[in-house]
mmCIF file of C-alpha atoms in Angstrom:
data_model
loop_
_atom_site.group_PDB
_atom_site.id
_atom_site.type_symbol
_atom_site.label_atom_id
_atom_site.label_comp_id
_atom_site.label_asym_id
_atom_site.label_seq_id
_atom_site.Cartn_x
_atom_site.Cartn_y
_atom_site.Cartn_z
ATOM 1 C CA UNK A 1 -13.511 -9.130 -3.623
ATOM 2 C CA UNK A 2 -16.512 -9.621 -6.006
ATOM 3 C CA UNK A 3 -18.112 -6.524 -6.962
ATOM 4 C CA UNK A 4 -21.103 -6.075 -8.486
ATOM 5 C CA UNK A 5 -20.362 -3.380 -10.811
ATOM 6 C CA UNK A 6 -17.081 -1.779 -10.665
ATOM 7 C CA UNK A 7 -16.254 1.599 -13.065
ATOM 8 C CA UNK A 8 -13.010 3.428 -13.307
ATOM 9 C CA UNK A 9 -11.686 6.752 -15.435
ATOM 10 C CA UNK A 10 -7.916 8.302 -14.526
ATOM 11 C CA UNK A 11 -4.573 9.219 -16.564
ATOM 12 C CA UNK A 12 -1.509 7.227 -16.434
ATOM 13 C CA UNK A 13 1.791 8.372 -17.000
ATOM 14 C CA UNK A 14 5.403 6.673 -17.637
ATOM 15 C CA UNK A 15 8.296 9.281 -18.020
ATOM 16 C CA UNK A 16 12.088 7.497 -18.402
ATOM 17 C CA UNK A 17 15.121 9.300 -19.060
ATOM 18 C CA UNK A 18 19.029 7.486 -19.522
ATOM 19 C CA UNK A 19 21.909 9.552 -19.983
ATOM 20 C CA UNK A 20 26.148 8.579 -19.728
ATOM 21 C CA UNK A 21 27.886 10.304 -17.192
ATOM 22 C CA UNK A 22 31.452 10.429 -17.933
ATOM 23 C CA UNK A 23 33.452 8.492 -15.350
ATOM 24 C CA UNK A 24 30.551 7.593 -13.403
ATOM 25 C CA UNK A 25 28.392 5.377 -15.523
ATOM 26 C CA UNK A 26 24.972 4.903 -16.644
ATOM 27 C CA UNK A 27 21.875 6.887 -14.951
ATOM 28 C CA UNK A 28 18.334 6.843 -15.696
ATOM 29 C CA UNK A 29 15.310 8.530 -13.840
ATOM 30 C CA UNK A 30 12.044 7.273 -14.244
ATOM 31 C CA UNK A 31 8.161 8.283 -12.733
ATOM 32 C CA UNK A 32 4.929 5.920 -13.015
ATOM 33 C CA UNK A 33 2.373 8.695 -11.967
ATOM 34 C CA UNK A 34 -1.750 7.606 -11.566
ATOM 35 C CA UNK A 35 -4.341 10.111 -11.609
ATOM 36 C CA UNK A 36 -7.814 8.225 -10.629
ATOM 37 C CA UNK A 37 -10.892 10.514 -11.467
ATOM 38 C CA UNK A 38 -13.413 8.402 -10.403
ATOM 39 C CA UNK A 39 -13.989 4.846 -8.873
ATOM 40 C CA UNK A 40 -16.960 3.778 -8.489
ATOM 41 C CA UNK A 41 -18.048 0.467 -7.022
ATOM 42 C CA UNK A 42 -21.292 -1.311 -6.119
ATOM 43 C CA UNK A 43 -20.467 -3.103 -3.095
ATOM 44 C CA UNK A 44 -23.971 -4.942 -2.553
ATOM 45 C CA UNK A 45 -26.713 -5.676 -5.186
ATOM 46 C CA UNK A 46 -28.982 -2.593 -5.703
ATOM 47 C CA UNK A 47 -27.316 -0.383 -3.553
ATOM 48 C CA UNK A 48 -26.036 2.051 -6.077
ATOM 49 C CA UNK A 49 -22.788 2.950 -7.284
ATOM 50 C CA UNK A 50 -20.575 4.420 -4.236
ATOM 51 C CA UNK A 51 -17.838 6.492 -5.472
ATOM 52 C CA UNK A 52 -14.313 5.687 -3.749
ATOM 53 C CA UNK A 53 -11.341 7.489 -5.429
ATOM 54 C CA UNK A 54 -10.017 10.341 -2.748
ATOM 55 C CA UNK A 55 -11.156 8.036 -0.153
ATOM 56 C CA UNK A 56 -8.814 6.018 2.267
ATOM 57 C CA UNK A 57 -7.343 2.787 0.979
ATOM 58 C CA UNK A 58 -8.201 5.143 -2.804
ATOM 59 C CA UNK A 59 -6.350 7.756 -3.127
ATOM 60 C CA UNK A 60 -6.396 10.016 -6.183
ATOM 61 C CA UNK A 61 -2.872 10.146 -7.304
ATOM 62 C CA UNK A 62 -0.386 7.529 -6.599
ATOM 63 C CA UNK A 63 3.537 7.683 -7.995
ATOM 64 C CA UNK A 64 6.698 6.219 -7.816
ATOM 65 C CA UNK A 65 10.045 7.441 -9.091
ATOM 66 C CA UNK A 66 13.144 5.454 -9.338
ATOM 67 C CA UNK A 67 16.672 7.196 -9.719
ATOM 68 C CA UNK A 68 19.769 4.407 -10.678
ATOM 69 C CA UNK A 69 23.613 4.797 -11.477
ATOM 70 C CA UNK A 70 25.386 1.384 -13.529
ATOM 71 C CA UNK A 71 28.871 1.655 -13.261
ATOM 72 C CA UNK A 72 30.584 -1.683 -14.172
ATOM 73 C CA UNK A 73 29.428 -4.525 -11.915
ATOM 74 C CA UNK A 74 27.656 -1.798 -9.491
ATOM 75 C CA UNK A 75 24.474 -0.966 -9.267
ATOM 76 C CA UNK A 76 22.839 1.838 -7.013
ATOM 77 C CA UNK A 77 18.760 2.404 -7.274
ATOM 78 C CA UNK A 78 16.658 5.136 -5.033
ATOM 79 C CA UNK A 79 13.278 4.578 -5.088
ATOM 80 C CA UNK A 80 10.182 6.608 -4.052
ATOM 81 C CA UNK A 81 6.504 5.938 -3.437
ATOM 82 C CA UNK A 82 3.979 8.399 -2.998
#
């Protein structure tokens, strides 16, 4: 997609956390969190900058959180988007 003029402004956010469970294994928690203020994007020459974010195909906030448990050779992962 070429833009003509394409502006952005938002807040990212990585949170992790590990921790040894005795006799389970290893198990970590983790959220990638996106806060988009604005997006703004010319789509055709002179027309202006349209603003997108909160829109469909845009939306404001996006996340995803992943929950896992190593024990030994075994791995288990949950996963979430939002």
């Amino acid at each position: 997609f070429n833009a003509q003029t394409q502006k952005t402004s938002g807040v990212d956010l990585d949170v992790r956390y590990k921790m040894n469970i005795a006799g389970f294994g290893r198990f970590g928690i983790g959220s990638v969190i996106t806060y988009m203020d604005t997006f703004k994007r010319e789509l055709n020459p002179g027309a202006g900058l349209q603003e997108l974010a909160g829109t469909w195909g845009y939306p404001r906030m996006r996340a995803r959180t992943v929950a896992t448990l190593d024990n030994g050779p075994w791995q288990f992962t949950l996963a979430s988007n939002y």
